[in-house]
Short mmCIF file of C-alpha atoms in Angstrom, two decimals:
data_model
loop_
_atom_site.label_atom_id
_atom_site.label_comp_id
_atom_site.label_asym_id
_atom_site.label_seq_id
_atom_site.Cartn_x
_atom_site.Cartn_y
_atom_site.Cartn_z
CA GLY Q 1038 43.93 23.87 62.96
CA GLY Q 1039 46.26 26.75 63.72
CA LYS Q 1040 49.98 26.93 63.25
CA ALA Q 1041 50.65 23.18 63.16
CA ALA Q 1042 48.11 22.77 60.38
CA ASP Q 1043 49.63 25.73 58.53
CA LEU Q 1044 53.11 24.24 58.88
CA GLY Q 1045 51.85 20.87 57.74
CA LYS Q 1046 50.28 22.56 54.72
CA ASN Q 1047 53.54 24.39 53.93
CA VAL Q 1048 55.58 21.19 54.30
CA GLY Q 1049 53.02 19.43 52.13
CA ASP Q 1050 53.28 22.12 49.46
CA ASP Q 1051 57.08 21.90 49.56
CA PHE Q 1052 56.92 18.10 49.27
CA ARG Q 1053 54.58 18.33 46.28
CA GLU Q 1054 57.00 20.78 44.62
CA GLY Q 1055 59.96 18.47 45.27
CA LYS Q 1056 61.70 20.91 47.61
CA ILE Q 1057 64.17 19.41 50.05
CA THR Q 1058 63.67 21.43 53.22
CA LEU Q 1059 65.17 21.18 56.70
CA PRO Q 1060 62.26 19.10 58.07
CA VAL Q 1061 62.82 16.59 55.24
CA ILE Q 1062 66.57 16.51 55.85
CA LEU Q 1063 66.10 15.95 59.60
CA ALA Q 1064 63.49 13.22 59.07
CA TYR Q 1065 65.78 11.55 56.52
CA ARG Q 1066 68.82 11.66 58.82
CA ARG Q 1067 66.85 10.30 61.78
CA GLY Q 1068 65.00 7.62 59.84
CA THR Q 1069 65.58 3.91 59.50
CA GLU Q 1070 67.14 2.57 56.32
CA LYS Q 1071 63.65 1.67 55.07
CA GLU Q 1072 62.43 5.23 55.76
CA ARG Q 1073 65.48 6.69 54.03
CA ALA Q 1074 64.74 4.51 51.01
CA PHE Q 1075 61.22 6.01 50.96
CA TRP Q 1076 62.67 9.55 50.93
CA ARG Q 1077 65.17 8.72 48.18
CA GLU Q 1078 62.49 7.12 46.01
CA ALA Q 1079 60.01 9.96 46.55
CA ILE Q 1080 62.58 12.65 45.82
CA GLU Q 1081 64.29 10.93 42.87
CA THR Q 1082 61.07 9.96 41.11
CA GLY Q 1083 59.04 13.01 42.13
CA ASN Q 1084 56.32 10.68 43.43
CA ASN Q 1085 54.31 13.13 45.52
CA SER Q 1086 51.08 11.16 45.66
CA ASP Q 1087 48.62 11.68 48.52
CA GLU Q 1088 49.87 8.41 50.01
CA ASN Q 1089 53.51 9.53 49.90
CA LEU Q 1090 52.59 12.97 51.23
CA GLU Q 1091 50.83 11.38 54.19
CA LYS Q 1092 53.83 9.12 54.83
CA ALA Q 1093 56.25 12.07 54.55
CA LEU Q 1094 54.26 14.17 57.02
CA GLY Q 1095 54.07 11.17 59.35
CA LEU Q 1096 57.85 10.73 59.31
CA ILE Q 1097 58.44 14.44 59.83
CA THR Q 1098 56.11 14.31 62.83
CA LYS Q 1099 57.57 11.02 64.15
CA TYR Q 1100 61.06 12.49 64.29
CA GLY Q 1101 60.09 15.94 65.61
CA ALA Q 1102 61.56 17.56 62.51
CA LEU Q 1103 59.10 20.49 62.38
CA ASN Q 1104 59.58 21.39 66.03
CA ASP Q 1105 63.35 21.21 65.64
CA THR Q 1106 63.18 23.38 62.52
CA ILE Q 1107 61.17 25.99 64.41
CA ALA Q 1108 63.61 25.86 67.33
CA ARG Q 1109 66.54 26.39 64.96
CA ALA Q 1110 64.84 29.37 63.31
CA VAL Q 1111 64.18 30.98 66.68
CA HIS Q 1112 67.77 30.24 67.80
CA TYR Q 1113 69.34 31.80 64.72
CA GLY Q 1114 66.91 34.72 64.87
CA THR Q 1115 68.06 35.40 68.42
CA ILE Q 1116 71.70 35.27 67.34
CA ALA Q 1117 70.95 37.72 64.51
CA ARG Q 1118 69.10 40.11 66.85
CA ASP Q 1119 71.97 39.97 69.35
CA ALA Q 1120 74.44 40.74 66.56
CA LEU Q 1121 72.42 43.80 65.52
CA ALA Q 1122 71.77 45.05 69.07
CA PRO Q 1123 74.97 47.11 69.50
CA LEU Q 1124 74.49 48.92 66.19
CA PRO Q 1125 73.01 52.42 66.18
CA GLU Q 1126 69.29 52.77 65.47
CA THR Q 1127 68.98 53.35 61.72
CA PRO Q 1128 66.38 52.55 59.06
CA TRP Q 1129 68.67 49.72 57.87
CA LYS Q 1130 68.86 48.16 61.34
CA SER Q 1131 65.08 48.44 61.68
CA ALA Q 1132 64.62 46.79 58.29
CA LEU Q 1133 66.93 43.91 59.26
CA MET Q 1134 65.07 43.44 62.56
CA GLU Q 1135 61.79 43.30 60.62
CA VAL Q 1136 63.22 40.63 58.31
CA ILE Q 1137 64.28 38.57 61.34
CA ASP Q 1138 60.82 38.94 62.91
CA PHE Q 1139 59.13 38.01 59.63
CA CYS Q 1140 61.24 34.87 59.23
CA ILE Q 1141 60.58 33.71 62.79
CA GLU Q 1142 56.85 34.49 62.63
CA ARG Q 1143 56.69 32.54 59.36
CA VAL Q 1144 57.84 29.34 61.04
CA ASN Q 1145 56.64 29.89 64.61
#
């Protein structure tokens, strides 16, 4: 259960909807030619069967694509916070900080 299951569910939903997300891109880039052929076929034909979903999640896990996606989100969130830090405290700055926190919490 927990966050990993939630992320797997989100990735699964995205796969079913034909969305090409960062975990898919990373798994594709890191995959063998045979695995890349799977991704191309699944994306081009929209074949999002349970079997393909299971294979997709397996490849994303195999190549650490979810963990790397989370790490990138945290990294860029930190850069964004650091960029906002010197600005005066205003409702706009607070709103931007909340957006950053929301985005990181969503993937973390």
